[in-house]
């Protein structure tokens, strides 16, 4: 008994140390971000950059999945250097990433089961579901460099019969697409690939955290404490976040980050990055009238963000050309957009 108590005390002490370190990191990150926003203090350091495109993923890595208003500042930089908000994502709150993935997986399973019970879940052999899963299978291997946890994700892709124009991708690789996105928008494969990569980028950076209400955050922390200190049930119950998870609202800074990361993933997987322009223009036309849950309002889209997407193309098109085995100068125009766009480098004032 004494030995058991000592082990529990030691485990709790270790967890306290981890929690303290996480809090310190969070406070430091918040201070740096505030200082940067105010024009003083150091900017958050970029993630390690890779100058060369990674080798093609192995067949094992590409396992089949189952059932911006604020402009970027330096387009001549690598995608990692353009991500200005991406440090210490595992401890943005006291909820560890594995627990967040577990909670969202539980909620996702409930959504899928409810759709199945009401005969709204499209079967796995349905052509639209097969198409979605094939595209995600191409994208998934190129997401690993942005979040090492992807190696342990159990990808799951499903589609629901609905006129809603919605798509959700959650931490842990859970992807849910509503019928309106497939039937009403009529996206080609490049556009759908760019859209799914954008959603995956939101999941990689755990942007869903900010969508939980204050009450939900309290419940999440309560669920996190027992596993954090090595006691209690490590499998938390669902927190009834289903509707919130199906209609996530993102900040303009989240959209900038998802555009950078998603564009890199899509281009390396062989999807034309120029499709981002036609994709978001189509979504703007289709969802502009619904200011409550329209896709261009939950994923803020503005003229500034559209220009940012255009300005990043010179960095992304070479990745796309390499992925499909062509020279940039051999690529045809896409929707009137040339493959040989000049880079735009923004210079600091003064």
XYZ file of C-alpha atoms in Angstrom:
350
model
C 0.000 0.000 0.000
C 2.774 2.425 0.947
C 4.529 1.649 -2.325
C 1.322 2.303 -4.296
C 0.816 5.650 -2.569
C 4.402 6.668 -3.289
C 3.972 5.779 -6.950
C 0.764 7.850 -7.157
C 2.423 10.831 -5.455
C 5.404 10.605 -7.800
C 3.128 10.403 -10.809
C 1.120 13.424 -9.648
C 4.318 15.390 -9.020
C 5.537 14.613 -12.512
C 2.204 15.709 -13.963
C 2.354 18.945 -11.966
C 5.788 19.639 -13.413
C 4.486 19.066 -16.930
C 1.460 21.259 -16.262
C 3.612 24.049 -14.846
C 5.915 23.892 -17.836
C 2.934 23.989 -20.171
C 1.484 27.013 -18.399
C 4.831 28.795 -18.521
C 5.108 28.079 -22.233
C 1.547 29.297 -22.811
C 2.148 32.547 -20.899
C 5.430 33.117 -22.725
C 3.775 32.484 -26.089
C 0.897 34.815 -25.242
C 3.329 37.544 -24.132
C 5.327 37.269 -27.338
C 2.146 37.368 -29.432
C 0.890 40.442 -27.585
C 4.233 42.190 -27.930
C 4.345 41.413 -31.629
C 0.808 42.698 -32.166
C 1.754 45.927 -30.389
C 4.822 46.365 -32.587
C 7.427 45.509 -29.956
C 9.131 42.369 -28.775
C 10.165 39.330 -30.767
C 7.881 37.634 -33.242
C 7.142 33.958 -32.724
C 9.932 31.958 -34.392
C 8.956 30.042 -37.530
C 8.762 26.282 -37.648
C 11.901 24.638 -39.083
C 11.997 25.267 -42.826
C 12.722 22.667 -45.460
C 14.085 23.988 -48.731
C 13.627 20.826 -50.758
C 10.374 18.991 -51.357
C 10.156 15.749 -49.354
C 10.545 12.381 -51.028
C 7.327 10.757 -52.168
C 5.634 9.004 -49.220
C 5.692 5.240 -49.101
C 2.575 3.179 -49.715
C 2.363 2.504 -45.973
C 2.308 6.232 -45.208
C -0.468 6.805 -47.728
C -2.874 4.349 -46.110
C -6.435 4.722 -47.328
C -8.700 6.584 -44.894
C -11.888 4.902 -43.782
C -15.552 5.120 -43.101
C -8.481 35.574 -44.347
C -8.645 39.106 -43.899
C -5.151 39.537 -42.452
C -2.585 39.319 -45.291
C 0.596 37.306 -44.915
C 3.698 39.472 -44.768
C 6.358 37.662 -46.785
C 5.362 35.570 -49.756
C 8.946 34.825 -50.775
C 9.390 32.725 -47.641
C 8.723 29.025 -47.218
C 5.229 28.037 -46.025
C 6.608 27.227 -42.560
C 8.062 30.739 -42.276
C 4.727 32.247 -43.259
C 2.979 30.563 -40.319
C 3.148 33.197 -37.603
C 0.877 31.618 -35.012
C 2.019 28.022 -34.945
C 4.108 27.401 -31.832
C 3.363 25.096 -28.890
C -0.034 24.033 -30.212
C -0.207 21.066 -27.834
C -0.596 23.398 -24.837
C -2.735 26.291 -26.049
C -4.831 25.272 -23.060
C -4.352 22.669 -20.360
C -6.006 20.089 -22.632
C -3.335 17.818 -24.160
C -3.643 17.060 -27.871
C -4.350 13.324 -27.346
C -7.306 14.172 -25.114
C -8.644 16.766 -27.550
C -8.459 14.176 -30.337
C -10.235 11.649 -28.128
C -13.046 14.045 -27.257
C -13.634 15.152 -30.844
C -13.515 11.511 -32.015
C -16.304 10.670 -29.549
C -18.413 13.570 -30.779
C -17.695 12.702 -34.424
C -18.789 9.101 -33.829
C -22.075 10.349 -32.374
C -22.706 12.598 -35.385
C -22.003 9.745 -37.811
C -24.189 7.310 -35.861
C -27.071 9.793 -35.727
C -26.809 10.295 -39.494
C -26.767 6.532 -40.043
C -29.806 6.023 -37.800
C -31.755 8.596 -39.817
C -30.630 7.108 -43.156
C -28.647 10.235 -44.041
C -25.152 8.714 -44.011
C -23.879 7.949 -47.510
C -22.618 4.338 -47.809
C -18.920 3.618 -48.221
C -19.403 2.321 -51.771
C -21.150 5.503 -52.905
C -19.052 7.254 -55.628
C -18.968 10.582 -53.777
C -17.631 8.922 -50.618
C -15.034 6.997 -52.626
C -13.932 10.246 -54.258
C -13.548 12.022 -50.914
C -11.568 9.173 -49.379
C -9.275 8.905 -52.409
C -8.444 12.620 -52.209
C -7.820 12.544 -48.450
C -5.567 9.508 -48.964
C -3.423 11.608 -51.324
C -3.292 14.579 -48.944
C -2.676 12.789 -45.635
C 1.019 11.845 -46.117
C 1.994 15.472 -46.785
C 0.420 16.692 -43.547
C 2.905 14.863 -41.303
C 5.543 17.604 -41.466
C 3.069 20.075 -39.974
C 2.071 17.957 -36.983
C 3.913 14.793 -35.992
C 0.776 13.427 -34.309
C -0.654 12.714 -37.765
C 1.348 9.478 -37.735
C -1.052 8.124 -35.108
C -4.269 9.539 -36.571
C -6.971 7.075 -37.614
C -8.356 8.886 -40.649
C -12.101 8.581 -41.162
C -14.043 10.253 -43.984
C -17.837 10.323 -44.248
C -20.524 12.232 -46.124
C -24.045 13.136 -45.005
C -27.121 13.664 -47.179
C -27.972 17.320 -46.765
C -28.330 20.551 -48.714
C -25.985 22.233 -46.253
C -22.718 23.511 -47.703
C -20.446 22.363 -44.903
C -17.183 20.522 -44.372
C -15.543 19.732 -41.048
C -12.135 18.225 -40.315
C -11.276 17.574 -36.678
C -8.017 16.830 -34.842
C -7.405 13.108 -35.165
C -8.264 13.010 -38.878
C -12.067 12.929 -38.728
C -13.556 14.419 -41.914
C -17.258 15.083 -42.424
C -18.666 16.504 -45.675
C -22.284 17.545 -46.219
C -24.053 16.847 -49.503
C -24.537 20.490 -50.434
C -20.774 20.905 -50.701
C -20.669 18.123 -53.295
C -23.962 18.596 -55.148
C -24.622 22.334 -55.115
C -21.101 23.718 -55.651
C -19.918 21.244 -58.302
C -16.235 21.297 -57.354
C -13.653 19.718 -59.633
C -10.951 17.484 -58.143
C -8.417 20.322 -57.783
C -10.934 22.510 -55.961
C -12.067 19.676 -53.703
C -8.444 18.744 -53.006
C -7.600 22.320 -52.015
C -10.732 22.521 -49.837
C -10.001 19.255 -48.011
C -6.361 20.301 -47.520
C -7.605 23.576 -46.027
C -9.833 21.669 -43.605
C -7.000 19.307 -42.702
C -4.798 22.330 -41.967
C -7.372 23.585 -39.453
C -7.217 20.176 -37.755
C -3.408 20.111 -37.768
C -3.272 23.458 -35.962
C -6.158 22.550 -33.624
C -8.137 25.671 -34.492
C -11.290 23.947 -33.218
C -10.201 24.738 -29.648
C -11.319 28.362 -29.941
C -14.845 27.272 -30.919
C -15.672 25.821 -27.511
C -17.797 28.083 -25.324
C -16.674 29.027 -21.823
C -18.915 26.302 -20.404
C -17.481 23.725 -22.779
C -13.934 24.817 -21.939
C -14.672 24.264 -18.233
C -16.042 20.793 -18.968
C -13.048 19.992 -21.169
C -10.606 20.993 -18.443
C -12.552 18.945 -15.896
C -12.338 15.944 -18.211
C -8.623 16.581 -18.724
C -7.606 16.687 -15.060
C -7.963 12.979 -14.118
C -5.850 11.698 -17.044
C -3.385 14.563 -16.554
C -2.686 13.410 -12.991
C -2.773 9.706 -13.791
C -6.029 8.932 -11.990
C -9.598 8.231 -13.009
C -11.063 7.080 -16.297
C -8.731 7.914 -19.221
C -11.681 7.793 -21.664
C -13.776 10.952 -21.125
C -17.443 10.957 -22.018
C -18.761 13.016 -24.934
C -19.507 16.643 -24.080
C -22.431 17.232 -26.475
C -20.439 19.507 -28.758
C -21.841 17.921 -31.916
C -23.631 20.945 -33.384
C -20.712 23.237 -32.544
C -18.241 20.859 -34.190
C -20.394 20.753 -37.323
C -20.444 24.569 -37.665
C -17.004 25.696 -36.578
C -16.287 29.432 -36.867
C -12.687 30.444 -37.515
C -10.752 33.660 -37.021
C -9.114 35.461 -39.986
C -5.711 34.495 -38.580
C -6.818 30.835 -38.569
C -7.761 31.192 -42.232
C -4.375 32.676 -43.115
C -2.644 29.767 -41.420
C -4.910 27.179 -43.053
C -4.367 28.777 -46.477
C -0.582 28.571 -46.090
C -0.480 25.014 -44.757
C -3.357 23.686 -46.850
C -1.890 25.179 -50.014
C 1.442 23.471 -49.360
C -0.216 20.098 -48.680
C -2.480 20.286 -51.742
C 0.304 21.341 -54.124
C 2.660 18.580 -52.972
C -0.162 16.049 -53.364
C -0.696 17.072 -56.993
C -3.669 19.454 -56.761
C -3.399 22.735 -58.665
C -3.089 25.541 -56.067
C -4.716 27.993 -58.497
C -7.961 26.137 -57.792
C -8.090 27.983 -54.449
C -9.223 31.118 -56.287
C -12.116 29.493 -58.141
C -13.008 27.423 -55.059
C -13.461 30.362 -52.709
C -15.163 32.468 -55.374
C -17.709 29.658 -55.883
C -18.234 29.351 -52.132
C -18.700 33.118 -51.865
C -21.457 33.099 -54.486
C -23.193 30.060 -52.971
C -23.091 31.045 -49.288
C -22.989 34.850 -49.241
C -26.682 35.163 -48.324
C -26.373 33.082 -45.131
C -24.512 35.389 -42.761
C -25.072 33.110 -39.757
C -23.505 29.855 -40.946
C -22.463 30.538 -44.556
C -19.091 28.992 -45.368
C -17.457 32.319 -46.257
C -18.522 33.690 -42.866
C -17.440 30.696 -40.792
C -14.218 30.779 -42.872
C -13.872 34.565 -43.354
C -13.206 35.406 -47.021
C -12.356 38.917 -48.132
C -10.703 40.696 -51.047
C -7.510 40.876 -48.987
C -7.517 37.126 -48.401
C -8.200 36.476 -52.089
C -5.197 38.616 -53.001
C -3.081 36.706 -50.490
C -4.048 33.443 -52.201
C -2.951 34.877 -55.550
C 0.299 36.217 -54.109
C 1.299 32.809 -52.733
C 0.897 30.992 -56.045
C 4.519 31.512 -57.218
C 5.687 29.521 -54.176
C 3.115 26.752 -54.617
C 2.982 26.203 -58.370
C 6.545 24.748 -58.560
C 5.557 22.200 -55.883
C 2.495 21.260 -57.914
C 4.489 21.022 -61.156
C 7.023 18.732 -59.491
C 4.242 16.552 -58.047
C 2.744 15.919 -61.499
C 6.118 15.659 -63.269
C 5.926 18.801 -65.413
C 7.886 22.030 -65.830
C 6.198 25.205 -64.627
C 6.432 26.747 -68.098
C 4.616 23.712 -69.520
C 1.561 24.154 -67.302
C -1.517 25.563 -69.050
C -3.436 28.498 -67.653
C -6.043 27.633 -65.029
C -9.241 29.712 -65.134
C -7.241 32.483 -66.785
C -4.475 32.329 -64.147
C -0.986 31.825 -65.568
C 1.394 29.353 -63.948
C 4.244 31.856 -64.310
C 3.143 34.521 -61.869
C 5.789 36.760 -60.377
C 6.486 36.665 -56.668
C 5.290 39.572 -54.575
C 7.562 40.533 -51.691
C 6.116 42.952 -49.178
C 8.628 45.311 -47.674
C 8.335 46.750 -44.215
C 7.421 50.422 -44.131
C 10.218 52.802 -43.230
